Short mmCIF file of C-alpha atoms and ligand atoms in Angstrom, two decimals:
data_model
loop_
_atom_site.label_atom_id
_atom_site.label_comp_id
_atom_site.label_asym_id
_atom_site.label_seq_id
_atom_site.Cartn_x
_atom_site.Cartn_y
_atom_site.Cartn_z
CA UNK A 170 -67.80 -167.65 -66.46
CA UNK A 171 -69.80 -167.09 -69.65
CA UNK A 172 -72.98 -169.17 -67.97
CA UNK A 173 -74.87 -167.28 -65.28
CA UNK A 174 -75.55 -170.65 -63.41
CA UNK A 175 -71.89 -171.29 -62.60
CA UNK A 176 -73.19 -171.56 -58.80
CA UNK A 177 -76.08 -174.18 -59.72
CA UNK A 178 -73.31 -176.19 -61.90
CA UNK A 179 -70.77 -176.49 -59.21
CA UNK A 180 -72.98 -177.78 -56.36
CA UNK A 181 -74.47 -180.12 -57.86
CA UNK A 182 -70.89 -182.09 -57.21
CA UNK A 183 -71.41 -181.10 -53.04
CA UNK A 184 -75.10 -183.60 -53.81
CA UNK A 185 -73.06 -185.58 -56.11
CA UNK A 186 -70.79 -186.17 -52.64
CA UNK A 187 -73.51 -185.64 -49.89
CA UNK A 188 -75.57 -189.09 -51.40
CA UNK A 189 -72.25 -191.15 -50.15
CA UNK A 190 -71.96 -189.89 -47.07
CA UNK A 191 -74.29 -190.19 -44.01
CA UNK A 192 -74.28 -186.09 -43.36
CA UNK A 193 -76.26 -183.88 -41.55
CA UNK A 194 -78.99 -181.74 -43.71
CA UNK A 195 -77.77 -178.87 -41.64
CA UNK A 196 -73.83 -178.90 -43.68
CA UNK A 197 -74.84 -179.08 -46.97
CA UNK A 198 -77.45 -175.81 -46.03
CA UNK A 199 -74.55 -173.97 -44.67
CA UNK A 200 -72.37 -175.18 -47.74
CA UNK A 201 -75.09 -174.47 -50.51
CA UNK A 202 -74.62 -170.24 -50.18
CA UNK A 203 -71.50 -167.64 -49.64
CA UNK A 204 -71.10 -166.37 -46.06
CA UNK A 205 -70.82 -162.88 -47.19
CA UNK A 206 -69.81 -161.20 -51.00
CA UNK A 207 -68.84 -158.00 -50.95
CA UNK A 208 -69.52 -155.59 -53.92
CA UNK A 209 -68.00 -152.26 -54.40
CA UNK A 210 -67.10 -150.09 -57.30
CA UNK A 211 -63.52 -148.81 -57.56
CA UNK A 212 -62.88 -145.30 -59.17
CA UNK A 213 -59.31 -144.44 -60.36
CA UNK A 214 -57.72 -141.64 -61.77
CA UNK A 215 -56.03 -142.80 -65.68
CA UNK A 216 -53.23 -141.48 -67.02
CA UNK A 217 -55.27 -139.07 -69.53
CA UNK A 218 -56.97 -137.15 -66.35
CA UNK A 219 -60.11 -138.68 -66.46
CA UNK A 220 -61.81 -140.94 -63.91
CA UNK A 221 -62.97 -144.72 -64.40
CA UNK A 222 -65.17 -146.96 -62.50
CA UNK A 223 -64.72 -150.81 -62.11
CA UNK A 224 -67.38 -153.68 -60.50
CA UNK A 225 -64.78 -155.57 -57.69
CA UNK A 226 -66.24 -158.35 -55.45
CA UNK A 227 -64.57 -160.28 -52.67
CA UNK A 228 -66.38 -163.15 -51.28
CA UNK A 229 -65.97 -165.43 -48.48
CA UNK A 230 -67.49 -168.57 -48.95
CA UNK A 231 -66.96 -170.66 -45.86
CA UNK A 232 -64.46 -169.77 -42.88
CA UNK A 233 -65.61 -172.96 -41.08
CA UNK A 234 -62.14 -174.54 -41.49
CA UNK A 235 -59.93 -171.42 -40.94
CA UNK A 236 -59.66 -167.78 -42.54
CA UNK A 237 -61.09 -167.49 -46.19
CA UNK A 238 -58.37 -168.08 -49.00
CA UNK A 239 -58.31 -167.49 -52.52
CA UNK A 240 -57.02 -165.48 -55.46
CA UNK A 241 -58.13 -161.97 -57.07
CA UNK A 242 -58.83 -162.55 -60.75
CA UNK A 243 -58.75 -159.36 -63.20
CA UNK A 244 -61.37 -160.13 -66.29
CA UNK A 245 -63.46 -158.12 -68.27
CA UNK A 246 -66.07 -161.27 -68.01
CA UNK A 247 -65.97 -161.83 -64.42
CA UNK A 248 -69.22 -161.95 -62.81
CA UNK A 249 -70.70 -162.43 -58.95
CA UNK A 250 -71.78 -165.53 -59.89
CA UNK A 251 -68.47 -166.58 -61.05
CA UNK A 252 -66.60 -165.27 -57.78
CA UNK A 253 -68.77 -167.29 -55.63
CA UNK A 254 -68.15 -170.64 -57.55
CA UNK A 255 -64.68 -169.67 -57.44
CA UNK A 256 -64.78 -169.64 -54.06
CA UNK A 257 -67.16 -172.44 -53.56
CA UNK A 258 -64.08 -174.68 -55.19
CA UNK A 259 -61.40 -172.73 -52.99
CA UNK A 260 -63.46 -174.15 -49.56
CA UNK A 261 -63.73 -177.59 -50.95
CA UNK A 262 -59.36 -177.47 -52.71
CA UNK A 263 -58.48 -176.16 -48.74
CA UNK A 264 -60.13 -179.10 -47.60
CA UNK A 265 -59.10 -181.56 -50.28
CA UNK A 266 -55.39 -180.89 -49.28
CA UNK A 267 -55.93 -180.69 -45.46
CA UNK A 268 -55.03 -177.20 -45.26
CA UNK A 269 -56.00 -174.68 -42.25
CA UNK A 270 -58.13 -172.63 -44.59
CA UNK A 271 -61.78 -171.89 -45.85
CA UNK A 272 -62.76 -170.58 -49.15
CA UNK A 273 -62.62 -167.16 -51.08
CA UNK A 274 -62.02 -165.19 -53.80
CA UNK A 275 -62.05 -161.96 -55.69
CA UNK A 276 -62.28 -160.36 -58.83
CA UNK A 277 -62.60 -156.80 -60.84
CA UNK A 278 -64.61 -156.38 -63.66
CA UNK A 279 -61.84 -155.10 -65.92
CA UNK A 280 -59.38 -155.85 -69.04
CA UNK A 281 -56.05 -155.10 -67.70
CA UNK A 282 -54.16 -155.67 -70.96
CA UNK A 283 -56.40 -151.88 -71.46
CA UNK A 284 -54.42 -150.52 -68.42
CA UNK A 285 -51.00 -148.85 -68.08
CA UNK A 286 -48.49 -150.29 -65.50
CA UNK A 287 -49.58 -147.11 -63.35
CA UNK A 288 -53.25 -147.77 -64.15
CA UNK A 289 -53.15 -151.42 -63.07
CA UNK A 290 -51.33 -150.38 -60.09
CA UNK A 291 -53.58 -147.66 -58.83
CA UNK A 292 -56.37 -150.34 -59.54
CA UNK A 293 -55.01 -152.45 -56.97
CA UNK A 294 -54.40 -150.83 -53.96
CA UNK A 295 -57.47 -149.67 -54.42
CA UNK A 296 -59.04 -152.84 -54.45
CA UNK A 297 -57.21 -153.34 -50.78
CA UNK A 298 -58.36 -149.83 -49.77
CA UNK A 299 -62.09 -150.84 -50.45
CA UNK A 300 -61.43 -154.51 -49.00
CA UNK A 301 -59.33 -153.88 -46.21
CA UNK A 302 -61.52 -154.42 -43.04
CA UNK A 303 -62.54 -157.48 -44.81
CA UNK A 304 -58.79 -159.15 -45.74
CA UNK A 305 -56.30 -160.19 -43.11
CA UNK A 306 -54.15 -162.42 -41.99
CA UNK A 307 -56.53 -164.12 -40.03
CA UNK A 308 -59.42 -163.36 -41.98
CA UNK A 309 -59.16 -163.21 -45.52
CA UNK A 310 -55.73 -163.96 -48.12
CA UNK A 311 -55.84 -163.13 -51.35
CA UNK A 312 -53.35 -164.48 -53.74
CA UNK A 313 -53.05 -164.11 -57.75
CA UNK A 314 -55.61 -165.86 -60.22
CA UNK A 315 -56.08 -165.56 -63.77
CA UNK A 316 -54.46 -161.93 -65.24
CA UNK A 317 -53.28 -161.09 -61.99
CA UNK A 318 -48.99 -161.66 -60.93
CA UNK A 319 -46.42 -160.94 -57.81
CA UNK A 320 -46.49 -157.74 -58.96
CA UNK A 321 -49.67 -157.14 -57.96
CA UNK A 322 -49.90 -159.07 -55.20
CA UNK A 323 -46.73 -156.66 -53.93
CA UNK A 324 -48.38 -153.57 -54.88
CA UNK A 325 -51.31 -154.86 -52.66
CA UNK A 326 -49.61 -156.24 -49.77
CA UNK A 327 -47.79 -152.77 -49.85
CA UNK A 328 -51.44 -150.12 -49.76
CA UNK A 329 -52.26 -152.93 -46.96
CA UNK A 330 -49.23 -152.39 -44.69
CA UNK A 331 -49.56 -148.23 -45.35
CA UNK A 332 -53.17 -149.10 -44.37
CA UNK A 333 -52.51 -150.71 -40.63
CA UNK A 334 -48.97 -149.10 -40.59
CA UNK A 335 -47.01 -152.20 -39.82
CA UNK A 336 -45.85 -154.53 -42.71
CA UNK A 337 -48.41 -157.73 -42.47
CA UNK A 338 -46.79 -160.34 -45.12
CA UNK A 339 -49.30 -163.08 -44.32
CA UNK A 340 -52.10 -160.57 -45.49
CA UNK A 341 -51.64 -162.02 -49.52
CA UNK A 342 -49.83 -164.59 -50.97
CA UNK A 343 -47.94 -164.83 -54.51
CA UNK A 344 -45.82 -162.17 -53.68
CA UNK A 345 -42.27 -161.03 -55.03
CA UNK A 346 -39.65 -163.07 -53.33
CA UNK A 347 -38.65 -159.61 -52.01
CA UNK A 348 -41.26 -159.01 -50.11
CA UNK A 349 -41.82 -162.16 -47.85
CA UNK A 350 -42.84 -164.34 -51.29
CA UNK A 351 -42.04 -167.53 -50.97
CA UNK A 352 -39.59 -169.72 -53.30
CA UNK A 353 -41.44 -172.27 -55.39
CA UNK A 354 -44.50 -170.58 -55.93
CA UNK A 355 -44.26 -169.20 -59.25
CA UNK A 356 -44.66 -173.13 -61.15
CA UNK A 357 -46.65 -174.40 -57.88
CA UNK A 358 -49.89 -175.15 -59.80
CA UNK A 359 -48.19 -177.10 -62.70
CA UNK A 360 -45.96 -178.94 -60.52
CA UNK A 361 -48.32 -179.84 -58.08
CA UNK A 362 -50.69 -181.61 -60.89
CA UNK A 363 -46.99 -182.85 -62.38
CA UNK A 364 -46.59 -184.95 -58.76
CA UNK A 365 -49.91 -185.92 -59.12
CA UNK A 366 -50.06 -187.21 -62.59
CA UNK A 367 -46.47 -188.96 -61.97
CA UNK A 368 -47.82 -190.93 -58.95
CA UNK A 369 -50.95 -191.93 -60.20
CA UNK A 370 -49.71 -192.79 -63.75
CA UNK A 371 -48.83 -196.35 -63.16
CA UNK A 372 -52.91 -196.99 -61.45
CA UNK A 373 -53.86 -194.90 -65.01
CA UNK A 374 -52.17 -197.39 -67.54
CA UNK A 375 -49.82 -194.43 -68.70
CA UNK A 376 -46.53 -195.95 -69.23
CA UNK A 377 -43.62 -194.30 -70.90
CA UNK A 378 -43.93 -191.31 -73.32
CA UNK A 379 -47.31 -189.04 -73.40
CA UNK A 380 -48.93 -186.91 -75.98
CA UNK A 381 -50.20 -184.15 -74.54
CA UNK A 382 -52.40 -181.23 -75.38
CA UNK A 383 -52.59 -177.51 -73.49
CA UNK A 384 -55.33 -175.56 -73.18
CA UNK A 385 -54.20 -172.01 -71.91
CA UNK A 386 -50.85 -170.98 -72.11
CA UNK A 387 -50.12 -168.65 -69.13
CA UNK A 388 -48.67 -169.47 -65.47
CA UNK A 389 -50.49 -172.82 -65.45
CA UNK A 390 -50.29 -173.93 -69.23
CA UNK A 391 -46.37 -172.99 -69.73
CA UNK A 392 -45.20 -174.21 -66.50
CA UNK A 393 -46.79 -177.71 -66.79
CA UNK A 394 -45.57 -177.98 -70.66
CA UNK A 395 -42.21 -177.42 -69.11
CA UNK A 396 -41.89 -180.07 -66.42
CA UNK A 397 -43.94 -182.82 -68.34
CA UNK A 398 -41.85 -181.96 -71.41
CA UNK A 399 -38.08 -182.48 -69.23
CA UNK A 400 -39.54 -185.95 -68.69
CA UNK A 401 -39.40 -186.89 -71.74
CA UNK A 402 -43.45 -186.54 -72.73
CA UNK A 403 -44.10 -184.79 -75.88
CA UNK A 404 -46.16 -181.35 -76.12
CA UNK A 405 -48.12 -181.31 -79.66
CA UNK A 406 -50.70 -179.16 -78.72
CA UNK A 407 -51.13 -176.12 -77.50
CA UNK A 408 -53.48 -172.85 -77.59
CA UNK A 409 -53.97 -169.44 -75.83
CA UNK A 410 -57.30 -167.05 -76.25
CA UNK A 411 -56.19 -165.68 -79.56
CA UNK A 412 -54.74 -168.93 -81.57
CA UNK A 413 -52.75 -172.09 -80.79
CA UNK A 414 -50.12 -174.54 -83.06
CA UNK A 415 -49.68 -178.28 -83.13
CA UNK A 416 -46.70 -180.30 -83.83
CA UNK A 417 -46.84 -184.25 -83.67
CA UNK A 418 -42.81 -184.19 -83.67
CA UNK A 419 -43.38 -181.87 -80.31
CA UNK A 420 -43.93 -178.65 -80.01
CA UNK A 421 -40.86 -176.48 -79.25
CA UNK A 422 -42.05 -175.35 -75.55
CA UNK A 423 -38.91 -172.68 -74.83
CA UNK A 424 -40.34 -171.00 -77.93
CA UNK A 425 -43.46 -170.78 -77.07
CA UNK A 426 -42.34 -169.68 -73.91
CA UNK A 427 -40.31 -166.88 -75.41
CA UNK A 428 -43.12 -165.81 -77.95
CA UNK A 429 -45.50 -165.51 -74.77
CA UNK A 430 -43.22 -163.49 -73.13
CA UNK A 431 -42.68 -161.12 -75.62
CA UNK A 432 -46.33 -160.28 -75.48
CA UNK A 433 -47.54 -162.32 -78.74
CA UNK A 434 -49.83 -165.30 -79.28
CA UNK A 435 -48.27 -168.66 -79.43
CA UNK A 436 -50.25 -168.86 -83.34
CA UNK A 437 -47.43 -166.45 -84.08
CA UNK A 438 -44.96 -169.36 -83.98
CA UNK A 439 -46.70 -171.01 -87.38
CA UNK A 440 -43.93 -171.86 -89.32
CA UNK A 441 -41.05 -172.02 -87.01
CA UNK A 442 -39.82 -175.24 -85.57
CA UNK A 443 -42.45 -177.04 -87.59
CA UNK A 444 -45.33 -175.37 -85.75
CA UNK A 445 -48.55 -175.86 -87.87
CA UNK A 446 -51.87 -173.46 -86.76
CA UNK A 447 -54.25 -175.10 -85.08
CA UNK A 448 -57.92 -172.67 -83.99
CA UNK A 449 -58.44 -173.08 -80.14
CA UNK A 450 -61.95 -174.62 -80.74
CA UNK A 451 -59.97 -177.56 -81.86
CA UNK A 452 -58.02 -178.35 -78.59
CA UNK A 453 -60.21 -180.44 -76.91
CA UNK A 454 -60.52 -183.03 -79.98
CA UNK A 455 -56.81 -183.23 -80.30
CA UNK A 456 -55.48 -186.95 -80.58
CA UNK A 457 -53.41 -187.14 -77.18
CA UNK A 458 -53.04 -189.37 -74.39
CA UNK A 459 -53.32 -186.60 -71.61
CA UNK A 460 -55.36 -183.35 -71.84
CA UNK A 461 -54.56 -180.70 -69.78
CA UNK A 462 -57.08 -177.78 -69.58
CA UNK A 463 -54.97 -174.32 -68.37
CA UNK A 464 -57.43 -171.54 -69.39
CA UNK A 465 -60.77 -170.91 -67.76
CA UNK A 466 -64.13 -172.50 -66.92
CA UNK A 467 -66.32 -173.97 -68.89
CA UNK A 468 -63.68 -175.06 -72.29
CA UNK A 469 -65.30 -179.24 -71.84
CA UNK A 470 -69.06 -179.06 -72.54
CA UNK A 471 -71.87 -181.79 -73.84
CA UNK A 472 -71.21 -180.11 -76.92
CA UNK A 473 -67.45 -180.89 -77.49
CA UNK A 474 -67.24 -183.65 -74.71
CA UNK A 475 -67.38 -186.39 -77.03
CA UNK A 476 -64.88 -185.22 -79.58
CA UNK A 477 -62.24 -185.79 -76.04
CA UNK A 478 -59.61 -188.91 -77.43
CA UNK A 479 -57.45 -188.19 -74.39
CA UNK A 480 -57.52 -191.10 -71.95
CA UNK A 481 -56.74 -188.55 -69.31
CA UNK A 482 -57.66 -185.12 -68.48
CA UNK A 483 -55.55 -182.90 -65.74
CA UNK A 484 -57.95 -180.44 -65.00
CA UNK A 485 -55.61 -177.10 -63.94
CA UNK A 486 -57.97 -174.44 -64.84
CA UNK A 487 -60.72 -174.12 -62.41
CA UNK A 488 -63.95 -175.78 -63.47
CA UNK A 489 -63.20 -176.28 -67.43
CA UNK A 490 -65.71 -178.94 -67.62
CA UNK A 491 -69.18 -179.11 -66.80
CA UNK A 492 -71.23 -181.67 -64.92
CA UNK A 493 -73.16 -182.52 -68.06
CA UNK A 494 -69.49 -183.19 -70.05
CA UNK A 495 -68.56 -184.91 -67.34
CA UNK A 496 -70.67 -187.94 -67.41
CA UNK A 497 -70.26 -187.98 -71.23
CA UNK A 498 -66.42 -188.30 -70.24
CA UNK A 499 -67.16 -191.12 -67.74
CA UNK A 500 -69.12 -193.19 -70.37
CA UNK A 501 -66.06 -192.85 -72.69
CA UNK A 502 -63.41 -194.17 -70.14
CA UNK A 503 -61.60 -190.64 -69.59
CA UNK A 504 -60.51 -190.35 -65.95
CA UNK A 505 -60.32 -186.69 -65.04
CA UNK A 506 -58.53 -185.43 -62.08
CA UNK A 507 -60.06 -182.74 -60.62
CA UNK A 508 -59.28 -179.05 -60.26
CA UNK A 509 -59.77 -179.56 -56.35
CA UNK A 510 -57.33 -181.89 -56.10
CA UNK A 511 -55.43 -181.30 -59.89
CA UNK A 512 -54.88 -177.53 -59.38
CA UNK A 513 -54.14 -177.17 -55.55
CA UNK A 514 -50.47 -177.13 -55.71
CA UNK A 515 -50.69 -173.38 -55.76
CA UNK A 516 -52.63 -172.80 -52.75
CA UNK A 517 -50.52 -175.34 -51.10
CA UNK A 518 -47.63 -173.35 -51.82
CA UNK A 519 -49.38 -170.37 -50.80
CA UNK A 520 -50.18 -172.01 -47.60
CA UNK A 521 -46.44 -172.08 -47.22
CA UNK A 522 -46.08 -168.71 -47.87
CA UNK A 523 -48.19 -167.66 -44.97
CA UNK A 524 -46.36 -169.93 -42.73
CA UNK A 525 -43.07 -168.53 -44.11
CA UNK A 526 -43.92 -165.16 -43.14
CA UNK A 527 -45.56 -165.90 -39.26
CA UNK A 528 -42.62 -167.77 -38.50
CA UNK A 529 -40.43 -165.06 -40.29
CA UNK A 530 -37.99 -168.23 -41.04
CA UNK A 531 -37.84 -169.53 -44.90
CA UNK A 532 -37.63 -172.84 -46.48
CA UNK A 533 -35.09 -173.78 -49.30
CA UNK A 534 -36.99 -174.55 -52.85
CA UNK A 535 -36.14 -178.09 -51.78
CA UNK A 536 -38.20 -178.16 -49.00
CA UNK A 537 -41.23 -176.45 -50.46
CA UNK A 538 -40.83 -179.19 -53.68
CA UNK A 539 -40.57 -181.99 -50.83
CA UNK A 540 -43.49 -180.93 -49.14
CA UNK A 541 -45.73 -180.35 -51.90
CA UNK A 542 -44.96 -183.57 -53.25
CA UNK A 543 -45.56 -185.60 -49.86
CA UNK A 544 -49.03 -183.35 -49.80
CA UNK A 545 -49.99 -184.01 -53.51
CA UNK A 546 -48.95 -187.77 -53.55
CA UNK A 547 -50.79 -188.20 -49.79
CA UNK A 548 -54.49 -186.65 -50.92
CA UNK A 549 -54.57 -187.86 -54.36
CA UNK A 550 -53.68 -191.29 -53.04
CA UNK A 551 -56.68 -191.22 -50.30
CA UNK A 552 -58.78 -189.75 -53.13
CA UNK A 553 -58.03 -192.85 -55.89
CA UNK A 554 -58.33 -195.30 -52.81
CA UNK A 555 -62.26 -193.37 -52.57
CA UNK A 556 -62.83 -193.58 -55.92
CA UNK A 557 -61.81 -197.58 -56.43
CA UNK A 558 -63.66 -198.61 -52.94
CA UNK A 559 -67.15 -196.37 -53.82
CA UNK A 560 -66.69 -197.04 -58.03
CA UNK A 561 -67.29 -193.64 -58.09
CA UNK A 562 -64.65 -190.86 -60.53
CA UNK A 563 -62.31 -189.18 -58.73
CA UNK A 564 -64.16 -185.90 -59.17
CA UNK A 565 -67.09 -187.49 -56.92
CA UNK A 566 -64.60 -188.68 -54.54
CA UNK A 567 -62.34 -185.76 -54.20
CA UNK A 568 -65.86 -183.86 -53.34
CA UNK A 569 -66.25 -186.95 -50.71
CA UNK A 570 -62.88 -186.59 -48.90
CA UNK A 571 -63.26 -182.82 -48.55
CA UNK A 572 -67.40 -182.66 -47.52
CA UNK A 573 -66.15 -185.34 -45.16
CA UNK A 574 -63.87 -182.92 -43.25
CA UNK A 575 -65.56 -179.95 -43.62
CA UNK A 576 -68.60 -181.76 -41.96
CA UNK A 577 -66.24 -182.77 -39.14
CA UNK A 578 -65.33 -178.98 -38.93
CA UNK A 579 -69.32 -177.99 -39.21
CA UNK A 580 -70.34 -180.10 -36.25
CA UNK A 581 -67.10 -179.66 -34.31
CA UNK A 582 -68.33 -176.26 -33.68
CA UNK A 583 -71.45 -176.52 -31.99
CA UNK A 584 -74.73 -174.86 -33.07
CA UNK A 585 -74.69 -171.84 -31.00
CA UNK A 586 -70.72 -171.06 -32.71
CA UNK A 587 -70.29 -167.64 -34.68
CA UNK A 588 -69.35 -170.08 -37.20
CA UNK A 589 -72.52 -171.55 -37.40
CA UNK A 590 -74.79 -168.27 -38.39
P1 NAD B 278 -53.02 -166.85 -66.83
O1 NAD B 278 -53.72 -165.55 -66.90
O2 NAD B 278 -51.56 -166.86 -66.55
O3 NAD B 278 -53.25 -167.66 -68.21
C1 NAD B 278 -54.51 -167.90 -68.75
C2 NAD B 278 -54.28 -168.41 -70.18
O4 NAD B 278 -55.52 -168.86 -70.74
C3 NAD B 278 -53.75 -167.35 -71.14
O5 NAD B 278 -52.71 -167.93 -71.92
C4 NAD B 278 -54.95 -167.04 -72.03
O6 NAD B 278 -54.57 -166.60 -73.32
C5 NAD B 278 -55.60 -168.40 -72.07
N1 NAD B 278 -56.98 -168.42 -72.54
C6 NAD B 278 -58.01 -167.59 -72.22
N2 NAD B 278 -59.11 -167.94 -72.92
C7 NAD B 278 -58.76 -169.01 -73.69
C8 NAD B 278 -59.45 -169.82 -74.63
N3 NAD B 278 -60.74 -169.59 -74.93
N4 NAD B 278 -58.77 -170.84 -75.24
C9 NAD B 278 -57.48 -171.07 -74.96
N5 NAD B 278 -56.78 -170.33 -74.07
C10 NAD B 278 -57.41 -169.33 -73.45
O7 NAD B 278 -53.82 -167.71 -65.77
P2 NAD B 278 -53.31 -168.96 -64.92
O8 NAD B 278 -52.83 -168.47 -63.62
O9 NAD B 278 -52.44 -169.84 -65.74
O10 NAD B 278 -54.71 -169.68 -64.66
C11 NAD B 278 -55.30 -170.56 -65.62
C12 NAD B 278 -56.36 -171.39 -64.92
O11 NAD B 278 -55.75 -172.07 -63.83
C13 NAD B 278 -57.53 -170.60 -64.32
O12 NAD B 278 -58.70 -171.38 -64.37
C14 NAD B 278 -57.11 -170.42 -62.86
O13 NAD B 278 -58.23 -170.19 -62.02
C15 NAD B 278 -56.47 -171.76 -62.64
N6 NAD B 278 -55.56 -171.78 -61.50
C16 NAD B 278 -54.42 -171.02 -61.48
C17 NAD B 278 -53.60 -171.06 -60.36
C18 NAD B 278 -52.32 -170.30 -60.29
O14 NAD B 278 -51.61 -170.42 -59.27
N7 NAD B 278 -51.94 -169.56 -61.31
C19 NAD B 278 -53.95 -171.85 -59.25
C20 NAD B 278 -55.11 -172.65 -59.32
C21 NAD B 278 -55.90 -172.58 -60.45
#
């Protein structure tokens, strides 16, 4: 988010893809630019009286496999540029994981740790008044990214059912369980790349305990530090924006939990349990076996690349390392699995969600658990199988397996399709 060339960065993995595959010029020009981004500035009333304005976009990238999906992302840093990447990697994750869905996403220009509760909240039903012809069931679902929660997403899916006057469920995903969310999805991220790392492990050379390092310490970062940790692996590593600790006995992860929850930094837990400070520049150099980055884009450059002694990373955050890091990474042996494919559990679980709520019928947390797994183990399988019979990384073949079906969807169309404009 902090480089203005996100856009440039990310597609040079759809050429990185396109020179394996025999595809027509025609996909990668419809794949290269947004459909449509909307821009629109919100105005709310605060608490004191006065009036603010806030920069909101929502973009849909490609609808060529099925309505636009993606989440709405609350940051005082969030740019156009960054909304369309976002949702640039939300078309290619849907297609990664075989889902009925294009790519969006969404975001207002805003830091809602400034806002009240009533603040935040008038903030987002505005955002679905100004967005409303544009979202839909069929259209357009938003879900929660980075600083946004259920909470939201409930105070949204409620302005859009006073909107069309009929509650619409399937309009937004990540919603409280109350109102049509759907079990599972809270630690569907982290578990997804959990399934993931557990079936590939053996093909990595990871046997028994890990080391592992977090980078990011919110839904992602503490939900992935808690499964890993159950089996056994050891956590000695972790950071949020404002500080981290380290710990080579193992960090104590139901503390840092705790500490999070009460609103504080996990660096506020030097001291206790044997926590020792550790600055968040630091993270990536850490001495682990697996890395997993849980904040934002960008954290894995050509500057701190090489400093990487993981022999794995588990990319959860979207984009945390750029193209030029990346081939540093390759030339060091570090196999990174990709936020397409590492990070998808959630809209997987999402997915569910919106089935959940056409059917009106709801799965047990077993089921959702079962099916992610059989979808996780399934794509990530196909996508090693790419990567050993092309010698390519599995970031260049996870780009392969989705161009491949979105190219499928491109053509299936026809040239004279709505889709195709
Ligand atoms: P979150 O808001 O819950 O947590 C973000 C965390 O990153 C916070 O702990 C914050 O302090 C930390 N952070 C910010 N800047 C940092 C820095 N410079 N160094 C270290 N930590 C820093 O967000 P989240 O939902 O956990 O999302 C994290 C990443 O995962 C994002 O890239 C998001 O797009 C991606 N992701 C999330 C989901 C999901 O379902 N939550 C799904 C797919 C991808």
């Amino acid at each position: 988010m902090q480089e203005d060339n996100l856009l440039d960065h990310a597609l040079v993995r759809l050429d990185e893809a396109a020179a394996h595959l025999n595809i027509d010029p025609d996909v990668i020009e419809k794949l290269k630019y947004a459909r449509e981004t909307t821009k629109v500035r919100l105005m709310i009333r605060m608490d004191d009286g006065s009036r603010k304005s806030f920069l909101a976009w929502r973009c849909r990238y490609d609808d060529t496999r099925g309505p636009t999906k993606g989440g709405i992302r609350f940051h005082p840093e969030s740019t156009i540029d960054e909304v369309e990447t976002l949702a640039f990697w939300m078309t290619f994750k849907c297609a990664v994981m075989n889902l009925p869905y294009g790519g969006g996403k969404g975001a207002v220009q805003v830091d809602p740790r400034k806002l009240s509760k009533a603040e935040l909240e008038r903030l987002s039903r505005a955002y679905i008044q100004a967005f409303a012809r544009i979202i839909g069931p069929d259209r357009d679902i938003p879900a929660p990214d980075v600083y946004t929660n259920s909470m939201i997403m409930g105070w949204m899916a409620d302005e859009y059912a006073q909107i069309v006057g009929q509650a619409e469920p399937a309009v937004i995903t990540g919603k409280p369980i109350a109102l049509g969310g759907s079990l599972g999805r809270g630690d569907a991220t982290a578990r997804g790349g959990y399934y993931l790392v557990r079936d590939l492990a053996e093909n990595l050379g990871l046997r028994g305990s890990m080391r592992i390092a977090v980078q990011g310490f919110g839904n992602a970062g503490q939900h992935i530090a808690k499964l890993l940790g159950a089996d056994g692996h050891k956590i000695i590593a972790v950071t949020d924006s404002e500080g981290g600790v380290k710990s080579e006995a193992g960090l104590d992860v139901d503390l840092l939990i705790a500490t999070k929850n009460a609103g504080k930094s996990v660096a506020s837990t030097v001291g206790k349990s044997g926590h020792e400070f550790l600055s968040p520049a630091e993270l990536v150099g850490v001495d682990c076996d697996l890395l997993v980055p849980a904040a934002l884009e960008n954290m894995i450059t050509v500057e701190n690349a090489a400093s990487v002694k993981a022999k794995l990373i588990l990319e959860l955050a979207n984009g945390p390392v750029t193209p030029e890091a990346d081939r540093v990474l390759a030339t060091q042996g570090v196999t990174v699995l990709p936020d397409i494919l590492a990070n998808a559990g959630g809209v997987t679980v999402s997915y569910f969600e919106w089935v959940q709520n056409r059917q009106g019928y709801y799965w047990s947390v077993e089921e959702i658990h079962q099916r992610l797994q059989t979808i996780m183990e399934r794509e990530g399988r196909a996508i090693w199988d790419i990567a050993q019979d092309k010698n390519v990384t599995m970031r260049v073949a996870a780009y392969i397996h989705a161009l491949g079906r979105l190219a499928e969807a491109i053509e299936a169309h026809g040239t004279q399709s709505f889709f195709d404009s």
